[in-house]
Amino acid sequence: MTNLTLARGEDGIAVITWDMPGRSMNVMNDASLGEFAAAVDQALSDPETKGVVITSGKPAFIAGADLDWLEAMLAGTPGDSEEARIRSLFGRFMDVHRLFRRIEAAKKPFVAAINGTALGGGFEVCLACHRRIATDDPRALLGLPETKVGLFPGFGGTQRYLRMLGALDALPVLLEGTSMSPAQALARGLVDEVAPAVELVARAKDWIRSAPAEALVKPWDKPGFIVPGPDPRTLAGVQAFSAANAMQRAKTYGNYPALDAIQSVVYRGMQVPLDTGLRIETKAFARLALDPRARNMVRTQFINLQRTNRLARRPAAVVRRRFARIGVLGAGLMGSGIAHVAARAGIDVVLLDTNEETAGRGLDHIRRQQQSAVERGRAGEAEARAIVARVTPTADYARLAGAELVIEAVFENREVKAEVTRNAEAVLGGDAVFASNTSTLPITGLAQASVRPERFIGLHFFSPVERMPLVEIIRAERTGEEALAWSMDFVRQIGKTPIVVNDSRGFYTSRVFGTYTREAVLMLAEGVRPALIENGGKAAGMPMAPLALSDEVAISLIHQVAVQTAKDLCDKYRPSAADRLIAEMVERQNRPGRRAGKGFYDYPADGPKRLWLGLAQLAPEAAMQPSLDEVKTRYLAIQALEAARCLEENVVTDPADADVGAILGWGFAPWTGGPLSYIDMLGTGRFVELCDRLAQQHGERFVPNPMLRDLGRRRAAIYAERQAAA
Ligand code: NAD
């Protein structure tokens, strides 16, 4: 065995320790599962073995499925029919069920000593044990997060959660893919005990020595077992299930096949013995694995996200860098957020603004955030104090000496940005990187103020910085490989995901995202009902309705960007009906957005926001209204098309970056796996036909770009084409 060890002590207790060589985490794949099955069977057949402890030799227990294994399994053998692929998946998963059932039905006690994070299959193996003892480390995560990547737990998780928690408590955690701290898992009864990691194996052995025989029979294997909670065949059960179903649909609009499947396997699983429940789960899983939505989600939100986080596209020749000290210029909304996330990652930060008082306000923001983290139990007092102490507010550029990276987040104004660039570079060391957090100004232009353009780069954070997981790294014309590689190192050090793009107006994320809200304003100008515009956005799977979102971003900011773009592009810029409506909202109606309490919505102090009634005069309703489907399609198609243009123009160079960036950056309909995956899912041929029709009906912004036309003609997929080229 290479991935785990089996050692029986003098006391007759065997310890199976997962410790896969050459990996930072244990994962499930054919090799590790095969060895695990052999170890379990050996312990079961050895008459000297009285009980078994399962643990890990790494800081985490088992992280879940191995990416490459999962990818290959979902892809199936080329040439296999759908039925053959379903049968093969079914067979492999049933093997795992049988293994877990041998553990569960063993006459010998099995205890999971969960010494760290156990997710997905890693937690499902624990659920099959007779007892679970977890580390008391609050950072360890336990749970079944599969729905976050479009799947659902397939190693018995749905059926064991159901029988342990009851349907009504199991459904929300399964549907949301909730991960818990050990203390939370203890409170729910999903683990039996928490203890310091060093004591886990000893405690597990103590329990094994005195385990009563009845603890070796799971409740669901005892005669007369009934799943806790209401029976779906009773009135109360019917009501509870329909309410849960309705709530789920209201949130997700039926876009996620995994969520429908979970509800179905839980409902059906309640009425049958566990072994039948496991077959139901497996059949549903095998079908789901063939659904293109689920496969796209797995590819983007799991496989490619992890590859991106491993910095697969980082220039390999550049030595890795860990940052100890950085500077942030501008202590406003973005600057204080950036300083905060850096300090949280253990980096010293000099936070500079025009005067000490303003810089101090940035530090106050960090202090308040940390106080609230302490109150919510997310941080200890000492940790919070240390984070705040890492940030030095100042107005003195000399304090930047020794900073390895400086990020400017001052006003969105070229002259101001040029001045702070010059001031900072005067004190920076030769290999320090200078980054701009501009949201709209091309980086190559800003780099003209720099005396070392090879060290100048864009680091585009999203608001609120603390919560948003993406950073868009923008390479300007003269940005060097070191600045790029080190910026990627920095983004990972603060726990965020970097995508790398080339310089362009709006870069990648703002450029594509802007088409969503613009399409909504264009529909408004056409006379589409505002409520339909808003519901269409949500039903398409976007996290926020587009007009509400425009209010949040600020209509005045959208206007300002349009004015600046028109100025920069001169006669190449053709104002649209959306530009005119936005200008009208800002300049004549004085409705700049949410902050002012007036935008596309009204924000009464005593109730929820309401669409502004004045829209009826500004954009009278047309007699003919489009269908909800048509509205949804327009939102998804216009964004996907813009993403495809970015790929053709080399703004993004990799489809995975485009899709990961879209989902993490602006929440592009996650069920699609991203805008380019959406095109591939429809098929490039069908997508081109769709765009041609939309162009005819709604304008030339829908005309497909040459790259798409070419792919469409050949019925070739974007991903397959790029992979073949790579
Ligand atoms: P903000 O107005 O909240 O903060 C700007 C800060 O810069 C202020 O504290 C101001 O005092 C300071 N400042 C101005 N001139 C300065 C100078 N010469 N020297 C030092 N400090 C100076 O603005 P913000 O929303 O934090 O935006 C900052 C930058 O980040 C802009 O370039 C913006 O485009 C970009 N950005 C903003 C968002 C967003 O959602 N707000 C998102 C991404 C990027």
JSON list of N, CA and C and ligand atoms in Angstrom, two decimals, residues 329-336 352-355 358 397 408-413 416-417 419-420 423 436-441 460-463 557 595, ligand 1:
[
{"chain": "A", "resi": 329, "resn": "LEU", "atom": "N", "xyz": [-2.19, 52.87, -1.34]},
{"chain": "A", "resi": 329, "resn": "LEU", "atom": "CA", "xyz": [-2.39, 54.31, -1.47]},
{"chain": "A", "resi": 329, "resn": "LEU", "atom": "C", "xyz": [-3.88, 54.60, -1.64]},
{"chain": "A", "resi": 330, "resn": "GLY", "atom": "N", "xyz": [-4.40, 55.45, -0.77]},
{"chain": "A", "resi": 330, "resn": "GLY", "atom": "CA", "xyz": [-5.84, 55.73, -0.78]},
{"chain": "A", "resi": 330, "resn": "GLY", "atom": "C", "xyz": [-6.50, 54.83, 0.25]},
{"chain": "A", "resi": 331, "resn": "ALA", "atom": "N", "xyz": [-7.07, 55.46, 1.29]},
{"chain": "A", "resi": 331, "resn": "ALA", "atom": "CA", "xyz": [-7.65, 54.68, 2.39]},
{"chain": "A", "resi": 331, "resn": "ALA", "atom": "C", "xyz": [-9.17, 54.74, 2.33]},
{"chain": "A", "resi": 332, "resn": "GLY", "atom": "N", "xyz": [-9.72, 54.80, 1.10]},
{"chain": "A", "resi": 332, "resn": "GLY", "atom": "CA", "xyz": [-11.18, 54.85, 0.95]},
{"chain": "A", "resi": 332, "resn": "GLY", "atom": "C", "xyz": [-11.77, 53.46, 1.00]},
{"chain": "A", "resi": 333, "resn": "LEU", "atom": "N", "xyz": [-12.92, 53.32, 0.32]},
{"chain": "A", "resi": 333, "resn": "LEU", "atom": "CA", "xyz": [-13.64, 52.04, 0.33]},
{"chain": "A", "resi": 333, "resn": "LEU", "atom": "C", "xyz": [-12.74, 50.88, -0.07]},
{"chain": "A", "resi": 334, "resn": "MET", "atom": "N", "xyz": [-12.07, 51.01, -1.22]},
{"chain": "A", "resi": 334, "resn": "MET", "atom": "CA", "xyz": [-11.28, 49.90, -1.74]},
{"chain": "A", "resi": 334, "resn": "MET", "atom": "C", "xyz": [-9.95, 49.76, -1.01]},
{"chain": "A", "resi": 335, "resn": "GLY", "atom": "N", "xyz": [-9.27, 50.89, -0.80]},
{"chain": "A", "resi": 335, "resn": "GLY", "atom": "CA", "xyz": [-7.95, 50.85, -0.17]},
{"chain": "A", "resi": 335, "resn": "GLY", "atom": "C", "xyz": [-8.01, 50.23, 1.22]},
{"chain": "A", "resi": 336, "resn": "SER", "atom": "N", "xyz": [-9.00, 50.62, 2.01]},
{"chain": "A", "resi": 336, "resn": "SER", "atom": "CA", "xyz": [-9.05, 50.07, 3.37]},
{"chain": "A", "resi": 336, "resn": "SER", "atom": "C", "xyz": [-9.39, 48.58, 3.32]},
{"chain": "A", "resi": 352, "resn": "LEU", "atom": "N", "xyz": [-1.71, 54.70, 3.10]},
{"chain": "A", "resi": 352, "resn": "LEU", "atom": "CA", "xyz": [-1.39, 56.13, 2.91]},
{"chain": "A", "resi": 352, "resn": "LEU", "atom": "C", "xyz": [-2.56, 56.89, 2.29]},
{"chain": "A", "resi": 353, "resn": "ASP", "atom": "N", "xyz": [-2.84, 58.07, 2.83]},
{"chain": "A", "resi": 353, "resn": "ASP", "atom": "CA", "xyz": [-3.85, 58.94, 2.20]},
{"chain": "A", "resi": 353, "resn": "ASP", "atom": "C", "xyz": [-3.31, 60.37, 2.25]},
{"chain": "A", "resi": 354, "resn": "THR", "atom": "N", "xyz": [-4.14, 61.33, 1.82]},
{"chain": "A", "resi": 354, "resn": "THR", "atom": "CA", "xyz": [-3.62, 62.71, 1.71]},
{"chain": "A", "resi": 354, "resn": "THR", "atom": "C", "xyz": [-3.28, 63.31, 3.06]},
{"chain": "A", "resi": 355, "resn": "ASN", "atom": "N", "xyz": [-3.94, 62.88, 4.12]},
{"chain": "A", "resi": 355, "resn": "ASN", "atom": "CA", "xyz": [-3.53, 63.34, 5.45]},
{"chain": "A", "resi": 355, "resn": "ASN", "atom": "C", "xyz": [-3.78, 62.23, 6.47]},
{"chain": "A", "resi": 358, "resn": "THR", "atom": "N", "xyz": [-7.52, 61.19, 7.29]},
{"chain": "A", "resi": 358, "resn": "THR", "atom": "CA", "xyz": [-8.21, 60.34, 6.30]},
{"chain": "A", "resi": 358, "resn": "THR", "atom": "C", "xyz": [-7.64, 58.93, 6.32]},
{"chain": "A", "resi": 397, "resn": "TYR", "atom": "N", "xyz": [5.12, 59.51, 2.38]},
{"chain": "A", "resi": 397, "resn": "TYR", "atom": "CA", "xyz": [5.59, 58.52, 1.41]},
{"chain": "A", "resi": 397, "resn": "TYR", "atom": "C", "xyz": [6.85, 57.79, 1.87]},
{"chain": "A", "resi": 408, "resn": "GLU", "atom": "N", "xyz": [-2.27, 51.11, -5.61]},
{"chain": "A", "resi": 408, "resn": "GLU", "atom": "CA", "xyz": [-2.95, 52.40, -5.47]},
{"chain": "A", "resi": 408, "resn": "GLU", "atom": "C", "xyz": [-4.45, 52.22, -5.65]},
{"chain": "A", "resi": 409, "resn": "ALA", "atom": "N", "xyz": [-5.22, 52.86, -4.76]},
{"chain": "A", "resi": 409, "resn": "ALA", "atom": "CA", "xyz": [-6.68, 52.86, -4.86]},
{"chain": "A", "resi": 409, "resn": "ALA", "atom": "C", "xyz": [-7.17, 54.27, -4.55]},
{"chain": "A", "resi": 410, "resn": "VAL", "atom": "N", "xyz": [-6.53, 55.25, -5.24]},
{"chain": "A", "resi": 410, "resn": "VAL", "atom": "CA", "xyz": [-6.94, 56.65, -5.05]},
{"chain": "A", "resi": 410, "resn": "VAL", "atom": "C", "xyz": [-8.06, 56.96, -6.05]},
{"chain": "A", "resi": 411, "resn": "PHE", "atom": "N", "xyz": [-8.47, 58.24, -6.12]},
{"chain": "A", "resi": 411, "resn": "PHE", "atom": "CA", "xyz": [-9.58, 58.59, -7.01]},
{"chain": "A", "resi": 411, "resn": "PHE", "atom": "C", "xyz": [-9.33, 58.11, -8.44]},
{"chain": "A", "resi": 412, "resn": "GLU", "atom": "N", "xyz": [-10.45, 57.84, -9.14]},
{"chain": "A", "resi": 412, "resn": "GLU", "atom": "CA", "xyz": [-10.35, 57.37, -10.53]},
{"chain": "A", "resi": 412, "resn": "GLU", "atom": "C", "xyz": [-10.05, 58.55, -11.45]},
{"chain": "A", "resi": 413, "resn": "ASN", "atom": "N", "xyz": [-8.81, 59.02, -11.39]},
{"chain": "A", "resi": 413, "resn": "ASN", "atom": "CA", "xyz": [-8.43, 60.21, -12.14]},
{"chain": "A", "resi": 413, "resn": "ASN", "atom": "C", "xyz": [-6.98, 60.05, -12.57]},
{"chain": "A", "resi": 416, "resn": "VAL", "atom": "N", "xyz": [-4.28, 62.26, -10.75]},
{"chain": "A", "resi": 416, "resn": "VAL", "atom": "CA", "xyz": [-4.04, 61.87, -9.35]},
{"chain": "A", "resi": 416, "resn": "VAL", "atom": "C", "xyz": [-3.24, 60.57, -9.31]},
{"chain": "A", "resi": 417, "resn": "LYS", "atom": "N", "xyz": [-3.62, 59.63, -10.18]},
{"chain": "A", "resi": 417, "resn": "LYS", "atom": "CA", "xyz": [-2.93, 58.33, -10.19]},
{"chain": "A", "resi": 417, "resn": "LYS", "atom": "C", "xyz": [-1.47, 58.50, -10.61]},
{"chain": "A", "resi": 419, "resn": "GLU", "atom": "N", "xyz": [0.40, 61.12, -10.16]},
{"chain": "A", "resi": 419, "resn": "GLU", "atom": "CA", "xyz": [1.16, 61.77, -9.08]},
{"chain": "A", "resi": 419, "resn": "GLU", "atom": "C", "xyz": [1.54, 60.76, -7.99]},
{"chain": "A", "resi": 420, "resn": "VAL", "atom": "N", "xyz": [0.58, 59.92, -7.58]},
{"chain": "A", "resi": 420, "resn": "VAL", "atom": "CA", "xyz": [0.92, 58.97, -6.51]},
{"chain": "A", "resi": 420, "resn": "VAL", "atom": "C", "xyz": [1.91, 57.92, -7.01]},
{"chain": "A", "resi": 423, "resn": "ASN", "atom": "N", "xyz": [5.33, 59.61, -6.73]},
{"chain": "A", "resi": 423, "resn": "ASN", "atom": "CA", "xyz": [5.73, 59.76, -5.32]},
{"chain": "A", "resi": 423, "resn": "ASN", "atom": "C", "xyz": [6.16, 58.43, -4.72]},
{"chain": "A", "resi": 436, "resn": "SER", "atom": "N", "xyz": [-2.11, 49.16, -9.92]},
{"chain": "A", "resi": 436, "resn": "SER", "atom": "CA", "xyz": [-3.26, 50.06, -9.87]},
{"chain": "A", "resi": 436, "resn": "SER", "atom": "C", "xyz": [-4.54, 49.25, -9.75]},
{"chain": "A", "resi": 437, "resn": "ASN", "atom": "N", "xyz": [-5.44, 49.74, -8.87]},
{"chain": "A", "resi": 437, "resn": "ASN", "atom": "CA", "xyz": [-6.74, 49.09, -8.71]},
{"chain": "A", "resi": 437, "resn": "ASN", "atom": "C", "xyz": [-7.82, 49.82, -9.51]},
{"chain": "A", "resi": 438, "resn": "THR", "atom": "N", "xyz": [-7.41, 50.53, -10.54]},
{"chain": "A", "resi": 438, "resn": "THR", "atom": "CA", "xyz": [-8.41, 51.24, -11.34]},
{"chain": "A", "resi": 438, "resn": "THR", "atom": "C", "xyz": [-9.48, 50.28, -11.86]},
{"chain": "A", "resi": 439, "resn": "SER", "atom": "N", "xyz": [-10.72, 50.78, -11.97]},
{"chain": "A", "resi": 439, "resn": "SER", "atom": "CA", "xyz": [-11.72, 49.88, -12.53]},
{"chain": "A", "resi": 439, "resn": "SER", "atom": "C", "xyz": [-11.93, 50.13, -14.01]},
{"chain": "A", "resi": 440, "resn": "THR", "atom": "N", "xyz": [-11.48, 51.27, -14.53]},
{"chain": "A", "resi": 440, "resn": "THR", "atom": "CA", "xyz": [-11.79, 51.55, -15.94]},
{"chain": "A", "resi": 440, "resn": "THR", "atom": "C", "xyz": [-10.60, 52.04, -16.78]},
{"chain": "A", "resi": 441, "resn": "LEU", "atom": "N", "xyz": [-9.58, 52.61, -16.16]},
{"chain": "A", "resi": 441, "resn": "LEU", "atom": "CA", "xyz": [-8.53, 53.26, -16.97]},
{"chain": "A", "resi": 441, "resn": "LEU", "atom": "C", "xyz": [-7.53, 52.23, -17.47]},
{"chain": "A", "resi": 460, "resn": "HIS", "atom": "N", "xyz": [-7.10, 44.38, -10.09]},
{"chain": "A", "resi": 460, "resn": "HIS", "atom": "CA", "xyz": [-8.47, 44.86, -9.99]},
{"chain": "A", "resi": 460, "resn": "HIS", "atom": "C", "xyz": [-9.24, 44.04, -8.95]},
{"chain": "A", "resi": 461, "resn": "PHE", "atom": "N", "xyz": [-9.48, 44.68, -7.80]},
{"chain": "A", "resi": 461, "resn": "PHE", "atom": "CA", "xyz": [-10.26, 44.04, -6.73]},
{"chain": "A", "resi": 461, "resn": "PHE", "atom": "C", "xyz": [-11.73, 44.39, -6.93]},
{"chain": "A", "resi": 462, "resn": "PHE", "atom": "N", "xyz": [-12.59, 43.63, -6.28]},
{"chain": "A", "resi": 462, "resn": "PHE", "atom": "CA", "xyz": [-14.03, 43.87, -6.37]},
{"chain": "A", "resi": 462, "resn": "PHE", "atom": "C", "xyz": [-14.57, 44.26, -5.00]},
{"chain": "A", "resi": 463, "resn": "SER", "atom": "N", "xyz": [-15.65, 44.97, -5.01]},
{"chain": "A", "resi": 463, "resn": "SER", "atom": "CA", "xyz": [-16.21, 45.47, -3.76]},
{"chain": "A", "resi": 463, "resn": "SER", "atom": "C", "xyz": [-17.40, 44.59, -3.33]},
{"chain": "A", "resi": 557, "resn": "LEU", "atom": "N", "xyz": [-22.27, 56.50, -11.78]},
{"chain": "A", "resi": 557, "resn": "LEU", "atom": "CA", "xyz": [-20.96, 55.95, -12.16]},
{"chain": "A", "resi": 557, "resn": "LEU", "atom": "C", "xyz": [-21.03, 55.38, -13.58]},
{"chain": "A", "resi": 595, "resn": "ARG", "atom": "N", "xyz": [-27.30, 54.99, -3.27]},
{"chain": "A", "resi": 595, "resn": "ARG", "atom": "CA", "xyz": [-26.74, 55.80, -2.17]},
{"chain": "A", "resi": 595, "resn": "ARG", "atom": "C", "xyz": [-27.56, 57.06, -1.94]},
{"chain": "B", "resi": 1, "resn": "NAD", "atom": "P1", "xyz": [-12.87, 56.28, -2.50]},
{"chain": "B", "resi": 1, "resn": "NAD", "atom": "O1", "xyz": [-13.29, 57.64, -2.91]},
{"chain": "B", "resi": 1, "resn": "NAD", "atom": "O2", "xyz": [-13.65, 55.58, -1.47]},
{"chain": "B", "resi": 1, "resn": "NAD", "atom": "O3", "xyz": [-11.36, 56.34, -1.97]},
{"chain": "B", "resi": 1, "resn": "NAD", "atom": "C1", "xyz": [-10.35, 57.04, -2.60]},
{"chain": "B", "resi": 1, "resn": "NAD", "atom": "C2", "xyz": [-9.35, 57.46, -1.54]},
{"chain": "B", "resi": 1, "resn": "NAD", "atom": "O4", "xyz": [-8.20, 57.98, -2.17]},
{"chain": "B", "resi": 1, "resn": "NAD", "atom": "C3", "xyz": [-9.87, 58.56, -0.61]},
{"chain": "B", "resi": 1, "resn": "NAD", "atom": "O5", "xyz": [-9.69, 58.19, 0.73]},
{"chain": "B", "resi": 1, "resn": "NAD", "atom": "C4", "xyz": [-9.01, 59.76, -0.97]},
{"chain": "B", "resi": 1, "resn": "NAD", "atom": "O6", "xyz": [-8.76, 60.62, 0.14]},
{"chain": "B", "resi": 1, "resn": "NAD", "atom": "C5", "xyz": [-7.74, 59.07, -1.43]},
{"chain": "B", "resi": 1, "resn": "NAD", "atom": "N1", "xyz": [-6.92, 59.94, -2.25]},
{"chain": "B", "resi": 1, "resn": "NAD", "atom": "C6", "xyz": [-7.31, 60.78, -3.24]},
{"chain": "B", "resi": 1, "resn": "NAD", "atom": "N2", "xyz": [-6.24, 61.41, -3.77]},
{"chain": "B", "resi": 1, "resn": "NAD", "atom": "C7", "xyz": [-5.14, 60.95, -3.11]},
{"chain": "B", "resi": 1, "resn": "NAD", "atom": "C8", "xyz": [-3.76, 61.23, -3.20]},
{"chain": "B", "resi": 1, "resn": "NAD", "atom": "N3", "xyz": [-3.28, 62.12, -4.08]},
{"chain": "B", "resi": 1, "resn": "NAD", "atom": "N4", "xyz": [-2.93, 60.59, -2.36]},
{"chain": "B", "resi": 1, "resn": "NAD", "atom": "C9", "xyz": [-3.40, 59.70, -1.47]},
{"chain": "B", "resi": 1, "resn": "NAD", "atom": "N5", "xyz": [-4.71, 59.40, -1.35]},
{"chain": "B", "resi": 1, "resn": "NAD", "atom": "C10", "xyz": [-5.58, 60.02, -2.15]},
{"chain": "B", "resi": 1, "resn": "NAD", "atom": "O7", "xyz": [-12.76, 55.44, -3.83]},
{"chain": "B", "resi": 1, "resn": "NAD", "atom": "P2", "xyz": [-12.82, 53.86, -4.02]},
{"chain": "B", "resi": 1, "resn": "NAD", "atom": "O8", "xyz": [-14.21, 53.45, -4.31]},
{"chain": "B", "resi": 1, "resn": "NAD", "atom": "O9", "xyz": [-12.08, 53.22, -2.91]},
{"chain": "B", "resi": 1, "resn": "NAD", "atom": "O10", "xyz": [-12.02, 53.68, -5.39]},
{"chain": "B", "resi": 1, "resn": "NAD", "atom": "C11", "xyz": [-10.63, 53.79, -5.43]},
{"chain": "B", "resi": 1, "resn": "NAD", "atom": "C12", "xyz": [-10.12, 53.19, -6.75]},
{"chain": "B", "resi": 1, "resn": "NAD", "atom": "O11", "xyz": [-10.56, 51.83, -6.85]},
{"chain": "B", "resi": 1, "resn": "NAD", "atom": "C13", "xyz": [-10.64, 53.86, -7.99]},
{"chain": "B", "resi": 1, "resn": "NAD", "atom": "O12", "xyz": [-9.63, 53.85, -8.96]},
{"chain": "B", "resi": 1, "resn": "NAD", "atom": "C14", "xyz": [-11.79, 52.99, -8.43]},
{"chain": "B", "resi": 1, "resn": "NAD", "atom": "O13", "xyz": [-12.04, 53.07, -9.81]},
{"chain": "B", "resi": 1, "resn": "NAD", "atom": "C15", "xyz": [-11.26, 51.64, -8.07]},
{"chain": "B", "resi": 1, "resn": "NAD", "atom": "N6", "xyz": [-12.29, 50.60, -7.86]},
{"chain": "B", "resi": 1, "resn": "NAD", "atom": "C16", "xyz": [-13.43, 50.88, -7.20]},
{"chain": "B", "resi": 1, "resn": "NAD", "atom": "C17", "xyz": [-14.38, 49.89, -6.99]},
{"chain": "B", "resi": 1, "resn": "NAD", "atom": "C18", "xyz": [-15.64, 50.17, -6.24]},
{"chain": "B", "resi": 1, "resn": "NAD", "atom": "O14", "xyz": [-16.56, 49.35, -6.29]},
{"chain": "B", "resi": 1, "resn": "NAD", "atom": "N7", "xyz": [-15.74, 51.26, -5.53]},
{"chain": "B", "resi": 1, "resn": "NAD", "atom": "C19", "xyz": [-14.14, 48.60, -7.48]},
{"chain": "B", "resi": 1, "resn": "NAD", "atom": "C20", "xyz": [-12.94, 48.34, -8.14]},
{"chain": "B", "resi": 1, "resn": "NAD", "atom": "C21", "xyz": [-12.02, 49.35, -8.32]}
]
